[in-house]
């Protein structure tokens, strides 16, 4: 896959954003999560290119081969900053396309929801994997809430103190850390005991890997983190309270673009308190009125697009095709 894509870099919003692309046609923007990079979309990009689309996947600021991000300042990693990067990217590489299709997973899903919220004029439709829209609660800061619900060993809380978790990851070994995250399948909260991260997790041990993940895949991610460290990626978690502060203007706002949501039944997000009721009993649909569907894949964990690429590829392609057809019909009706 890597020898088939084109690697490019463009200056956007004060950083040098690295992205890869393959194919020609309408642009599909793939937005990765933690602890990944563009490479997490390798299966989807090659598939969509063969279907007549231009697949583009950037390394978000702080990740992979994107450079120039102020990693010493977590406040520069709010969704406003990241969406700004992506809007400038699109303006640079696809100025002729008013809107694009978006696919996001994990933090990439969070960023994609923000893109849909702040700039719905840039999005034709959104295929969301794993992380549902989480509306801003004006009465509760996110970090305090997470600490009260899950305690100090909850992974998001443990990620907050700069340098501490990075040191523990270094001691555990970068390759082991990546492997532990990618193979975590416990359908419940992830706790990382201080000084002993992953000690009590049920993720893959030793050299055993699931069929969907190879040692070459692990090496690809690990080599990137060996080069740049984890701080940039962790800054997304460290900016969650600042993000809450700067997004007050969107309190109560709804997502006004077409959306399809897909999640695995073993995903920690799907098993969070209240998540299933929110997704299936009307709360989600109320905030995302153009929600097409909620798909739950059985026996699948968090990294759904890597674990079940064939199924995810089909969901993405079928939905995008459907949206394209309906939008074309609407244009013809107007004419």
Short mmCIF file of C-alpha atoms in Angstrom, two decimals:
data_model
loop_
_atom_site.label_atom_id
_atom_site.label_comp_id
_atom_site.label_asym_id
_atom_site.label_seq_id
_atom_site.Cartn_x
_atom_site.Cartn_y
_atom_site.Cartn_z
CA UNK A 1 0.00 0.00 0.00
CA UNK A 2 2.71 2.51 0.97
CA UNK A 3 4.40 2.29 -2.43
CA UNK A 4 1.06 3.02 -4.16
CA UNK A 5 0.23 6.32 -2.45
CA UNK A 6 1.72 9.73 -3.07
CA UNK A 7 3.28 11.49 -0.09
CA UNK A 8 2.91 15.27 -0.07
CA UNK A 9 3.32 18.17 2.35
CA UNK A 10 1.53 21.52 2.35
CA UNK A 11 1.88 24.55 4.63
CA UNK A 12 -1.39 25.12 6.49
CA UNK A 13 -2.31 27.14 9.56
CA UNK A 14 1.31 27.52 10.72
CA UNK A 15 2.29 23.85 10.35
CA UNK A 16 3.58 21.61 7.56
CA UNK A 17 0.89 19.00 7.07
CA UNK A 18 1.92 15.68 5.59
CA UNK A 19 -0.74 13.75 3.75
CA UNK A 20 -1.00 10.81 1.39
CA UNK A 21 -3.35 10.39 -1.51
CA UNK A 22 -4.33 7.84 -4.09
CA UNK A 23 -6.88 7.79 -6.90
CA UNK A 24 -8.80 10.35 -8.89
CA UNK A 25 -12.38 11.58 -8.55
CA UNK A 26 -14.46 13.12 -5.75
CA UNK A 27 -12.34 13.63 -2.65
CA UNK A 28 -12.82 11.44 0.43
CA UNK A 29 -10.99 12.83 3.48
CA UNK A 30 -9.91 10.17 6.01
CA UNK A 31 -9.09 11.47 9.51
CA UNK A 32 -7.16 9.18 11.86
CA UNK A 33 -7.20 8.81 15.62
CA UNK A 34 -4.88 7.79 18.48
CA UNK A 35 -2.35 6.17 18.47
CA UNK A 36 -2.24 6.12 14.69
CA UNK A 37 -1.52 8.20 11.58
CA UNK A 38 -2.59 8.15 7.93
CA UNK A 39 -1.52 4.49 7.71
CA UNK A 40 -4.57 3.34 9.68
CA UNK A 41 -6.64 4.01 6.52
CA UNK A 42 -4.51 1.85 4.20
CA UNK A 43 -7.34 -0.61 3.48
CA UNK A 44 -9.98 2.05 2.87
CA UNK A 45 -7.82 4.29 0.70
CA UNK A 46 -6.82 1.65 -1.83
CA UNK A 47 -10.41 0.38 -2.01
CA UNK A 48 -11.98 3.80 -2.56
CA UNK A 49 -9.36 4.70 -5.18
CA UNK A 50 -10.37 1.62 -7.15
CA UNK A 51 -14.01 2.78 -6.99
CA UNK A 52 -13.19 6.09 -8.63
CA UNK A 53 -12.47 8.37 -5.67
CA UNK A 54 -9.53 10.49 -4.60
CA UNK A 55 -8.63 9.22 -1.13
CA UNK A 56 -6.70 11.67 1.04
CA UNK A 57 -5.41 11.01 4.57
CA UNK A 58 -3.36 13.58 6.51
CA UNK A 59 -1.23 13.13 9.57
CA UNK A 60 -2.95 15.44 12.06
CA UNK A 61 -0.86 18.05 13.86
CA UNK A 62 1.43 16.36 16.38
CA UNK A 63 1.33 13.05 14.48
CA UNK A 64 3.45 11.20 11.96
CA UNK A 65 5.34 13.28 9.41
CA UNK A 66 3.41 16.52 9.97
CA UNK A 67 5.82 19.06 11.46
CA UNK A 68 5.78 22.50 13.03
CA UNK A 69 3.09 21.91 15.65
CA UNK A 70 3.71 23.67 19.01
CA UNK A 71 3.90 20.44 21.02
CA UNK A 72 4.93 22.34 24.14
CA UNK A 73 1.53 24.09 24.21
CA UNK A 74 -1.49 21.76 24.51
CA UNK A 75 -3.78 24.77 24.14
CA UNK A 76 -2.90 24.79 20.43
CA UNK A 77 -4.57 21.41 19.95
CA UNK A 78 -8.24 22.30 20.29
CA UNK A 79 -10.72 21.18 17.66
CA UNK A 80 -10.74 24.77 16.38
CA UNK A 81 -7.03 24.44 15.61
CA UNK A 82 -7.35 21.02 14.02
CA UNK A 83 -10.40 21.95 11.93
CA UNK A 84 -8.49 25.03 10.81
CA UNK A 85 -5.69 22.77 9.59
CA UNK A 86 -8.10 20.59 7.64
CA UNK A 87 -10.03 23.45 6.06
CA UNK A 88 -6.78 25.00 4.84
CA UNK A 89 -5.65 21.60 3.58
CA UNK A 90 -8.82 21.23 1.53
CA UNK A 91 -8.58 24.79 0.24
CA UNK A 92 -5.05 24.05 -0.94
CA UNK A 93 -5.43 20.61 -2.48
CA UNK A 94 -9.04 20.71 -3.72
CA UNK A 95 -10.01 24.36 -4.31
CA UNK A 96 -12.50 23.30 -6.98
CA UNK A 97 -14.50 21.11 -4.57
CA UNK A 98 -16.92 23.04 -2.43
CA UNK A 99 -17.67 19.99 -0.28
CA UNK A 100 -16.01 16.62 0.36
CA UNK A 101 -16.89 13.30 1.92
CA UNK A 102 -15.38 12.75 5.39
CA UNK A 103 -14.55 9.53 7.25
CA UNK A 104 -13.22 9.72 10.81
CA UNK A 105 -12.29 7.34 13.63
CA UNK A 106 -11.47 7.88 17.33
CA UNK A 107 -9.98 11.39 17.70
CA UNK A 108 -10.46 11.66 13.97
CA UNK A 109 -14.17 11.19 14.63
CA UNK A 110 -14.13 13.94 17.27
CA UNK A 111 -12.37 16.25 14.83
CA UNK A 112 -14.79 15.29 12.06
CA UNK A 113 -17.80 16.09 14.24
CA UNK A 114 -16.19 19.47 14.89
CA UNK A 115 -15.63 19.99 11.16
CA UNK A 116 -19.31 19.21 10.55
CA UNK A 117 -20.33 21.57 13.36
CA UNK A 118 -18.07 24.52 12.50
CA UNK A 119 -18.02 24.20 8.70
CA UNK A 120 -20.97 22.14 7.46
CA UNK A 121 -20.53 23.92 4.14
CA UNK A 122 -17.38 21.83 3.58
CA UNK A 123 -18.94 18.38 4.15
CA UNK A 124 -21.08 16.35 1.73
CA UNK A 125 -21.55 13.52 4.24
CA UNK A 126 -19.75 11.96 7.19
CA UNK A 127 -19.08 8.29 7.93
CA UNK A 128 -18.24 8.12 11.64
CA UNK A 129 -16.48 5.18 13.22
CA UNK A 130 -16.54 4.43 16.97
CA UNK A 131 -17.01 7.85 18.60
CA UNK A 132 -20.48 9.41 18.55
CA UNK A 133 -21.20 13.13 18.70
CA UNK A 134 -20.71 14.35 22.26
CA UNK A 135 -22.50 17.67 22.78
CA UNK A 136 -20.93 20.32 24.98
CA UNK A 137 -22.36 20.38 28.49
CA UNK A 138 -22.22 24.02 29.69
CA UNK A 139 -22.39 22.94 33.35
CA UNK A 140 -19.51 20.45 33.48
CA UNK A 141 -15.88 20.62 32.39
CA UNK A 142 -14.89 17.34 30.73
CA UNK A 143 -11.80 16.49 32.76
CA UNK A 144 -13.47 16.98 36.15
CA UNK A 145 -16.36 14.83 34.98
CA UNK A 146 -14.11 12.01 33.78
CA UNK A 147 -12.11 12.07 37.00
CA UNK A 148 -15.25 11.90 39.14
CA UNK A 149 -16.76 9.05 37.10
CA UNK A 150 -13.67 6.92 36.49
CA UNK A 151 -11.00 8.03 38.96
CA UNK A 152 -7.37 9.07 38.66
CA UNK A 153 -6.19 5.91 36.86
CA UNK A 154 -8.53 6.42 33.92
CA UNK A 155 -6.37 6.73 30.81
CA UNK A 156 -7.54 10.25 29.86
CA UNK A 157 -6.76 11.49 33.37
CA UNK A 158 -3.38 9.74 33.35
CA UNK A 159 -2.51 11.44 30.07
CA UNK A 160 -2.78 14.93 31.56
CA UNK A 161 0.56 15.54 33.28
CA UNK A 162 3.14 16.42 30.65
CA UNK A 163 6.12 14.08 30.56
CA UNK A 164 4.86 11.53 33.07
CA UNK A 165 3.01 9.08 30.85
CA UNK A 166 5.59 9.66 28.10
CA UNK A 167 8.26 8.40 30.50
CA UNK A 168 6.22 5.35 31.40
CA UNK A 169 5.64 4.58 27.72
CA UNK A 170 9.35 4.89 27.06
CA UNK A 171 10.10 2.44 29.87
CA UNK A 172 7.52 -0.04 28.62
CA UNK A 173 8.82 0.25 25.06
CA UNK A 174 7.17 2.16 22.22
CA UNK A 175 6.39 -0.95 20.21
CA UNK A 176 4.74 -2.60 23.22
CA UNK A 177 2.67 0.52 23.91
CA UNK A 178 1.34 0.66 20.35
CA UNK A 179 0.57 -3.05 20.42
CA UNK A 180 -1.23 -2.79 23.76
CA UNK A 181 -3.47 0.02 22.54
CA UNK A 182 -4.31 -1.54 19.19
CA UNK A 183 -5.15 -4.95 20.66
CA UNK A 184 -7.12 -3.76 23.69
CA UNK A 185 -10.54 -5.44 23.51
CA UNK A 186 -12.01 -5.19 27.00
CA UNK A 187 -15.51 -3.64 26.61
CA UNK A 188 -15.03 -1.26 29.51
CA UNK A 189 -12.92 1.67 30.74
CA UNK A 190 -9.17 1.62 30.14
CA UNK A 191 -7.18 2.13 33.34
CA UNK A 192 -3.43 2.74 33.39
CA UNK A 193 -1.98 2.41 36.88
CA UNK A 194 0.69 4.96 37.66
CA UNK A 195 4.08 3.47 36.93
CA UNK A 196 2.51 0.28 35.63
CA UNK A 197 0.50 1.07 32.47
CA UNK A 198 -1.30 -1.90 30.92
CA UNK A 199 -0.42 -4.17 33.85
CA UNK A 200 -4.04 -5.29 34.29
CA UNK A 201 -5.24 -5.16 30.70
CA UNK A 202 -6.23 -8.16 28.63
CA UNK A 203 -4.60 -6.97 25.42
CA UNK A 204 -2.34 -9.23 23.39
CA UNK A 205 0.75 -10.61 25.09
CA UNK A 206 4.24 -11.33 23.78
CA UNK A 207 4.45 -11.86 20.01
CA UNK A 208 0.83 -12.91 19.50
CA UNK A 209 -1.18 -10.62 17.27
CA UNK A 210 -4.71 -10.86 15.87
CA UNK A 211 -5.02 -11.83 12.22
CA UNK A 212 -5.90 -8.28 11.18
CA UNK A 213 -2.71 -6.76 12.60
CA UNK A 214 0.84 -7.61 11.51
CA UNK A 215 4.22 -6.97 13.09
CA UNK A 216 4.93 -4.72 10.10
CA UNK A 217 1.88 -2.64 10.99
CA UNK A 218 3.03 -2.29 14.59
CA UNK A 219 6.52 -1.35 13.42
CA UNK A 220 5.16 1.35 11.12
CA UNK A 221 3.35 3.12 13.96
CA UNK A 222 6.10 2.51 16.50
CA UNK A 223 8.80 3.93 14.24
CA UNK A 224 6.84 7.17 13.89
CA UNK A 225 6.51 7.52 17.66
CA UNK A 226 10.18 6.72 18.14
CA UNK A 227 10.97 9.66 15.88
CA UNK A 228 8.55 12.24 17.29
CA UNK A 229 7.41 10.95 20.70
CA UNK A 230 3.86 10.81 22.05
CA UNK A 231 3.49 14.39 23.31
CA UNK A 232 1.81 15.78 20.21
CA UNK A 233 -0.76 12.99 20.18
CA UNK A 234 -1.37 13.28 23.92
CA UNK A 235 -1.99 17.03 23.58
CA UNK A 236 -5.43 16.25 22.15
CA UNK A 237 -6.36 14.82 25.55
CA UNK A 238 -4.58 17.63 27.38
CA UNK A 239 -6.62 20.27 25.57
CA UNK A 240 -10.08 18.90 26.34
CA UNK A 241 -10.88 21.50 28.99
CA UNK A 242 -9.50 24.31 26.84
CA UNK A 243 -11.59 22.96 23.98
CA UNK A 244 -14.67 23.16 26.21
CA UNK A 245 -13.84 26.78 27.02
CA UNK A 246 -13.41 28.00 23.43
CA UNK A 247 -16.44 26.21 21.96
CA UNK A 248 -19.15 27.77 24.13
CA UNK A 249 -20.68 29.43 21.07
CA UNK A 250 -21.74 26.01 19.75
CA UNK A 251 -23.56 24.90 22.91
CA UNK A 252 -26.84 23.34 21.83
CA UNK A 253 -25.94 23.32 18.13
CA UNK A 254 -26.91 20.29 16.04
CA UNK A 255 -25.00 18.47 13.32
CA UNK A 256 -26.57 19.45 10.02
CA UNK A 257 -24.86 17.07 7.57
CA UNK A 258 -25.78 13.49 6.55
CA UNK A 259 -24.15 10.93 8.84
CA UNK A 260 -23.72 7.18 9.10
CA UNK A 261 -22.37 5.81 12.39
CA UNK A 262 -20.60 2.45 12.80
CA UNK A 263 -19.26 0.93 16.01
CA UNK A 264 -18.10 -2.44 17.33
CA UNK A 265 -20.00 -4.04 20.20
CA UNK A 266 -16.72 -4.57 22.08
CA UNK A 267 -15.64 -0.94 21.68
CA UNK A 268 -15.02 0.87 24.97
CA UNK A 269 -17.02 3.81 23.60
CA UNK A 270 -20.08 1.66 22.95
CA UNK A 271 -19.91 0.27 26.49
CA UNK A 272 -19.51 3.61 28.26
CA UNK A 273 -22.28 4.49 30.74
CA UNK A 274 -25.40 5.59 28.88
CA UNK A 275 -23.88 5.14 25.42
CA UNK A 276 -26.27 2.46 24.14
CA UNK A 277 -29.38 4.34 25.26
CA UNK A 278 -28.05 7.53 23.68
CA UNK A 279 -27.33 5.80 20.37
CA UNK A 280 -30.46 3.68 20.10
CA UNK A 281 -33.24 5.56 21.94
CA UNK A 282 -33.40 8.87 20.13
CA UNK A 283 -30.84 11.09 21.87
CA UNK A 284 -28.24 10.76 19.14
CA UNK A 285 -30.77 11.26 16.35
CA UNK A 286 -32.11 14.40 18.02
CA UNK A 287 -28.67 16.03 17.90
CA UNK A 288 -27.81 14.59 14.47
CA UNK A 289 -31.12 14.92 12.61
CA UNK A 290 -29.69 13.73 9.27
CA UNK A 291 -28.38 10.52 10.87
CA UNK A 292 -28.91 7.71 8.36
CA UNK A 293 -28.12 4.69 10.47
CA UNK A 294 -26.39 3.27 13.54
CA UNK A 295 -24.57 0.05 12.66
CA UNK A 296 -23.19 -2.21 15.42
CA UNK A 297 -20.73 -4.86 14.25
CA UNK A 298 -20.67 -7.92 16.50
CA UNK A 299 -17.45 -9.19 18.04
CA UNK A 300 -15.48 -6.14 16.92
CA UNK A 301 -13.35 -3.81 19.03
CA UNK A 302 -12.32 -0.18 18.78
CA UNK A 303 -10.06 -0.22 15.72
CA UNK A 304 -12.94 -1.28 13.56
CA UNK A 305 -11.65 -0.17 10.16
CA UNK A 306 -8.48 -2.19 10.58
CA UNK A 307 -10.14 -5.20 12.18
CA UNK A 308 -12.97 -5.46 9.62
CA UNK A 309 -11.77 -3.60 6.53
CA UNK A 310 -13.99 -5.39 4.02
CA UNK A 311 -17.18 -4.61 5.92
CA UNK A 312 -16.16 -1.01 6.64
CA UNK A 313 -15.13 -0.44 3.02
CA UNK A 314 -18.54 -1.61 1.85
CA UNK A 315 -20.37 0.58 4.36
CA UNK A 316 -18.35 3.65 3.33
CA UNK A 317 -18.73 3.06 -0.39
CA UNK A 318 -22.43 2.20 -0.29
CA UNK A 319 -23.28 5.21 1.84
CA UNK A 320 -21.22 7.65 -0.22
CA UNK A 321 -22.75 6.25 -3.41
CA UNK A 322 -26.23 6.68 -1.97
CA UNK A 323 -25.55 10.26 -0.88
CA UNK A 324 -24.01 11.11 -4.25
CA UNK A 325 -27.03 9.75 -6.06
CA UNK A 326 -29.52 11.64 -3.88
CA UNK A 327 -27.58 14.90 -4.18
CA UNK A 328 -27.36 14.52 -7.96
CA UNK A 329 -31.10 13.94 -8.13
CA UNK A 330 -31.68 17.07 -6.07
CA UNK A 331 -29.55 19.13 -8.46
CA UNK A 332 -31.42 17.73 -11.49
CA UNK A 333 -34.75 18.55 -9.86
CA UNK A 334 -33.65 22.15 -9.34
CA UNK A 335 -32.51 22.43 -12.96
#
